[in-house]
Amino acid sequence: MDLVQIEELIRVMRKHRVGEIEFEDAEIKLAVRFHPAGVALAPVVSAAPVAAGSAGPAAVAAPSGAVVKSPMVGTFYRAAKPGSPPFASVGDRVSVGQPLCIIEAMKLMNELESDVAGVIEEILVDNGQPVQFGQALFRVRPA
Amino acid sequence: MDLVQIEELIRVMRKHRVGEIEFEDAEIKLAVRFHPAGVALAPVVSAAPVAAGSAGPAAVAAPSGAVVKSPMVGTFYRAAKPGSPPFASVGDRVSVGQPLCIIEAMKLMNELESDVAGVIEEILVDNGQPVQFGQALFRVRPA
Amino acid sequence: MSKPPFQKMLIANRGEIALRVIRACRELGIRTVAVYSEADRSALHVRFADEAVCVGPPQARDSYLHIPNVISAADITGADAVHPGYGFLAENIAFAKAVAAHGMTFIGPSPELLGTFGDKLSAKDAARAAGVPLLLGSGGAVADVEEACQIAAVVGYPVLLKAAFGGGGKGMRVAEDEASLRRVFSITTAEAEAAFSDGAVFIERFLPSPRHIEIQVAGDRFGGAIHLGERDCSLQRRHQKIIEEAPAANLAPALRDAIRSAAVQLVKSTGYTTVGTCEFLVQGDEFFFLEVNPRIQVEHTVTEQVTGVDLVQLQIRLAAGDPLPMRQDEVVVRGHSIEVRVNAEDPWTFRPSPGRITGYHAPGGPGVRIDAAVHEQAVVQPYYDSLVAKLIVTAPDRERAIARLRWAMDEFVVEGIATTLPLQRLLVADPCFAAVDFHTRTIDQWLAGREP
Amino acid sequence: MSKPPFQKMLIANRGEIALRVIRACRELGIRTVAVYSEADRSALHVRFADEAVCVGPPQARDSYLHIPNVISAADITGADAVHPGYGFLAENIAFAKAVAAHGMTFIGPSPELLGTFGDKLSAKDAARAAGVPLLLGSGGAVADVEEACQIAAVVGYPVLLKAAFGGGGKGMRVAEDEASLRRVFSITTAEAEAAFSDGAVFIERFLPSPRHIEIQVAGDRFGGAIHLGERDCSLQRRHQKIIEEAPAANLAPALRDAIRSAAVQLVKSTGYTTVGTCEFLVQGDEFFFLEVNPRIQVEHTVTEQVTGVDLVQLQIRLAAGDPLPMRQDEVVVRGHSIEVRVNAEDPWTFRPSPGRITGYHAPGGPGVRIDAAVHEQAVVQPYYDSLVAKLIVTAPDRERAIARLRWAMDEFVVEGIATTLPLQRLLVADPCFAAVDFHTRTIDQWLAGREP
């Protein structure tokens, strides 16, 4: 544990208004205590990283959409076969279980069904492009 | 962890108004406490590292004595030759420039003179013992 | 430089062996594709390959062992060959077949040979057919104590009585003579019945202090077969090798030659077309076939050091159809090499010790080779095997190799996780190591004696 | 193991060479004492030696170069031998004498031999006496243009006109023939007068594209002297070697033999009793004596790799009075080895780049040797030379050594400080390297051409 991590710990303590932490593992033993006066913390306004608290700290960076990822390695196709219309395009409303694309793997065509309902905001992979496991394919705004 | 890092840690504590940290790993054990007077911390405004002085918390571990170190590598002798009385013993009052011991190096006897005035509190090396560059030889309470 | 044997190699593995294959490919002019699980995103084999494909979540069965994803990774990157390393899919027949079905070359044996050597019985049949000595035994369960005595009379005492469904040293008993066999037979069957709900027992000749000697072999498509000397891998902890060396010390020349010849004979008789290892147990002046591993082994390094032959490059070239590049008499064993496997394990309990490496310094200098895939701040994952690094030292003779190994081990620093190094330092410092006074049970006995 | 030649060795150095000597001592059974400055408290040579003594503050002149403190460190620890490494006190006659005066053995030549080879003129005298070819020149300043022309006629054109007090390539001019010499003579003397307040100029035969070839030699107290083959160290940046190899490639066998013989002849004629290097310049089919370095050199590693001889152990044994352990015909050069010096310097300006190493990964695997004394989080001190690590690759031939070197350099990661690796990667990838189309000025010319 280095200084950066200790400071991060202190930040977490402040955020949650923890007065005291003791920590011990195979490598280190660490104790951090704010003074029990408690008040000491109240008037802090300036500098510090947070200040956040009062209003609603949980309003953290809400990701604007859900992402559908590839569950396998293979080649991404937007349509069932060349010339067919694509399963889904930007702006389309999709429901759970609706086919979004095909991933070809080991010469098998695997239909990928949506696991969210919403509107397709962005298609992140071009037709015919190889995809890895876990690669983001579609961004969907949940509805 | 060196002085720079300790100061950095103190800065982090001040920034976040942490009262006390104890830290221990395989190499070091460290405890830093601001005095619980509490008030000591309250008026801190400037963010700057110090301001400390006023109240009294900075009365940090004042080392109780000066240390005379070896300026060379060699063998430490308390007396000019075997059988002679030692140059200095615990409790003796010494002045600047007064010989404290001999360091034998390359068959030359080098008299080591005190660079502080005060009372010898402790002799840290036994007669005839080898000493490295920078090794602490005497602890002197400055007078 | 001669034409690369392949254009692009997918390496279906991770850790030090993936790095080893990448290095061989770079020297051969072959481009490389790494595969990795989500836990290995920042692993060195991903960093040093030309391309990398994520093939699944951390669990090996869903990534490194997931055949469709690994094959697809080769497909989408246009690889024309697949190297399986060791472990994972290296001896998986379905995988080898899938690689071939997708028009790529599997760097290893044919599926048929994998079948022959993957099954203990057919492997023994092949050895028997090649005239290689086998350890005598009942082969299967014995019907009753009378059959046991008949077999034991043929096999010769002492014999080992083994519960058919036992394992890990449980349900085994040694009988010194017929009287003792009759005495322990009923106990062993009763115990087997109680412990494994099946009283079936095998009988086998008991070797009290065997050495594990293995021969590195190679064969080509033109009927050529050679050996590259032997390795002594007797220092094992519950059948896990932890120190290996080449050549084997204090092995009578006639015995050494007989084992080497047996291995080549076996390879020749099976139409073997890759590199591999024939493993034997040696007791006194006898040796017995154990198994054939038709793949690159962890300890191939010590053979490389003393023969000067790059076994991974040889394996790749043989898979491409090249003939063996040397005759038997051109293989010269020179000097002595010892490998220490640094595993992320508690040195006394051998419990895995995954975690972040907070401090790392590998030794260097003359005669020191390090095959590793870690560095300071690297995380040893809990999902895979615990091999962290291989320390290989080479010197003109065994005595100097041991002297070198001692300082090299002392200089090897791994902080943040436990490793087997403290145990190995003690072993190498023990007079029995210098005296070659050890066998496959030495470490287990030594640890048992240490416990109280 | 044979009796250790010494009981305890003080190593009057730091960095990788201190570690190198510690390793050699451990194999010989000699205990080790490290010395260190206050800046090196946590250095690896301090950690891996049996004892360590602080000899002064960071500045080298007050610690590693401070003879009384270094000698006293040997005294108080009871060392019976002192190894100076290279640099620092390795060629300091006063130090060698002090070591002897304190009853210890200096691992190196006698003070007399240090004197012979420490002085350029006496070294040339020794070479001349041994019949070793020297580069012709005026020897001292020439009086006037007429004398210059007379000397040039003997030396042969082109000649180099050099300001006696110049340096770093300043104040030098090449004359192709007598007319051009007459033309540039007055300019050069005038420039020298203006720049260095002294118009004295030397004249010397000019070699347009010499290679730096050096012979590793060793001699014993019984008149024995052998060479261990040559190294090519032509790739230099302002006389600083940055890539070295053994053996030298594309060197005509007759020329190679002549240089080797000249080196052995020189060593024999001076009663040389340690290891060392005779350096030569080679132009076409001629070679010329440069100097003798009577110490272990940074690039000794490549010779160790191809001969299998541990030069540091040999050096220690020779200092102990042992005879040479092999005859000339037992020295066999096998394979090819290349060393890359990884310096903490800006790769283009060569400005030192000390600081903390925040990320470190040295390559491993077959044929890779790393001699270094750093690790992640180590601090490269600004007080000492900038060598961080030596990467040495060895392979059966030069082509394969280069292939190996390429991946090894790509795998070498040093973060937090600048290193020379980016430059060396380009050099090794350049076709001129594979074609052995380089000389001592290649890098400087290449960098100059690159600048605009």
CSV table of C-alpha atoms in Angstrom, one decimal, chain C residues 1 19-20 23 26-27 44 47-48 304 310 313 334 360-361 363-366 368-371 374-377 399-400 403-404 406-407 410-411 413 415, chain D residues 1 19-20 23 26-27 44 47-48 304 310 313 334 360-361 363-366 368-371 374-377 399-400 403-404 406-407 410-411 413 415:
chain,number,residue,atom,x,y,z
C,1,MET,CA,17.2,-16.5,-43.4
C,19,LEU,CA,6.3,-16.2,-24.4
C,20,ARG,CA,8.7,-19.1,-25.2
C,23,ARG,CA,10.3,-15.9,-29.1
C,26,ARG,CA,10.1,-14.3,-34.0
C,27,GLU,CA,13.3,-16.1,-34.8
C,44,LEU,CA,3.2,-10.2,-21.1
C,47,ARG,CA,2.0,-7.4,-24.9
C,48,PHE,CA,4.7,-9.2,-26.9
C,304,GLU,CA,18.2,-27.0,-25.0
C,310,ASP,CA,16.1,-25.0,-29.9
C,313,GLN,CA,11.8,-24.2,-33.3
C,334,ARG,CA,27.9,-30.6,-23.5
C,360,TYR,CA,10.9,-8.9,-8.2
C,361,HIS,CA,14.5,-9.4,-9.1
C,363,PRO,CA,19.2,-13.2,-11.3
C,364,GLY,CA,21.3,-12.7,-14.4
C,365,GLY,CA,25.0,-13.2,-15.3
C,366,PRO,CA,26.9,-16.1,-16.9
C,368,VAL,CA,21.7,-18.1,-16.1
C,369,ARG,CA,18.5,-18.3,-18.2
C,370,ILE,CA,15.2,-17.1,-16.9
C,371,ASP,CA,11.9,-18.2,-18.6
C,374,VAL,CA,6.1,-11.9,-14.7
C,375,HIS,CA,7.5,-8.7,-13.5
C,376,GLU,CA,7.2,-6.4,-10.5
C,377,GLN,CA,3.5,-5.5,-10.0
C,399,GLU,CA,29.4,-29.3,-9.6
C,400,ARG,CA,29.8,-25.9,-11.1
C,403,ALA,CA,27.5,-23.6,-7.3
C,404,ARG,CA,25.9,-21.3,-9.9
C,406,ARG,CA,23.1,-21.5,-5.3
C,407,TRP,CA,23.9,-17.9,-5.9
C,410,ASP,CA,19.9,-16.5,-3.4
C,411,GLU,CA,19.6,-13.6,-5.8
C,413,VAL,CA,13.7,-12.1,-5.1
C,415,GLU,CA,7.9,-10.4,-2.8
D,1,MET,CA,35.5,-28.3,-5.4
D,19,LEU,CA,27.6,-8.2,-9.1
D,20,ARG,CA,29.5,-10.0,-11.8
D,23,ARG,CA,28.9,-14.2,-8.6
D,26,ARG,CA,30.5,-17.3,-4.9
D,27,GLU,CA,31.4,-20.0,-7.5
D,44,LEU,CA,22.0,-4.8,-5.3
D,47,ARG,CA,22.5,-6.7,-0.8
D,48,PHE,CA,24.1,-9.7,-2.4
D,304,GLU,CA,32.6,-15.8,-22.3
D,310,ASP,CA,34.5,-17.6,-17.2
D,313,GLN,CA,37.1,-16.5,-12.5
D,334,ARG,CA,31.6,-21.6,-30.9
D,360,TYR,CA,11.4,-2.8,-15.6
D,361,HIS,CA,11.2,-6.0,-17.6
D,363,PRO,CA,13.9,-10.4,-21.6
D,364,GLY,CA,14.7,-14.0,-20.8
D,365,GLY,CA,14.5,-17.3,-22.7
D,366,PRO,CA,17.0,-19.2,-24.8
D,368,VAL,CA,19.6,-14.4,-23.5
D,369,ARG,CA,22.0,-13.3,-20.7
D,370,ILE,CA,21.3,-10.1,-18.7
D,371,ASP,CA,24.1,-8.5,-16.6
D,374,VAL,CA,18.9,-2.7,-11.4
D,375,HIS,CA,15.3,-3.6,-10.8
D,376,GLU,CA,11.9,-1.8,-10.7
D,377,GLN,CA,12.0,1.1,-8.3
D,399,GLU,CA,22.1,-14.4,-38.4
D,400,ARG,CA,20.3,-16.2,-35.6
D,403,ALA,CA,17.1,-12.4,-34.9
D,404,ARG,CA,17.3,-13.2,-31.2
D,406,ARG,CA,15.7,-8.2,-32.1
D,407,TRP,CA,13.0,-9.8,-30.0
D,410,ASP,CA,11.7,-5.4,-28.2
D,411,GLU,CA,10.9,-7.2,-24.9
D,413,VAL,CA,11.2,-2.5,-21.0
D,415,GLU,CA,10.3,3.0,-17.8
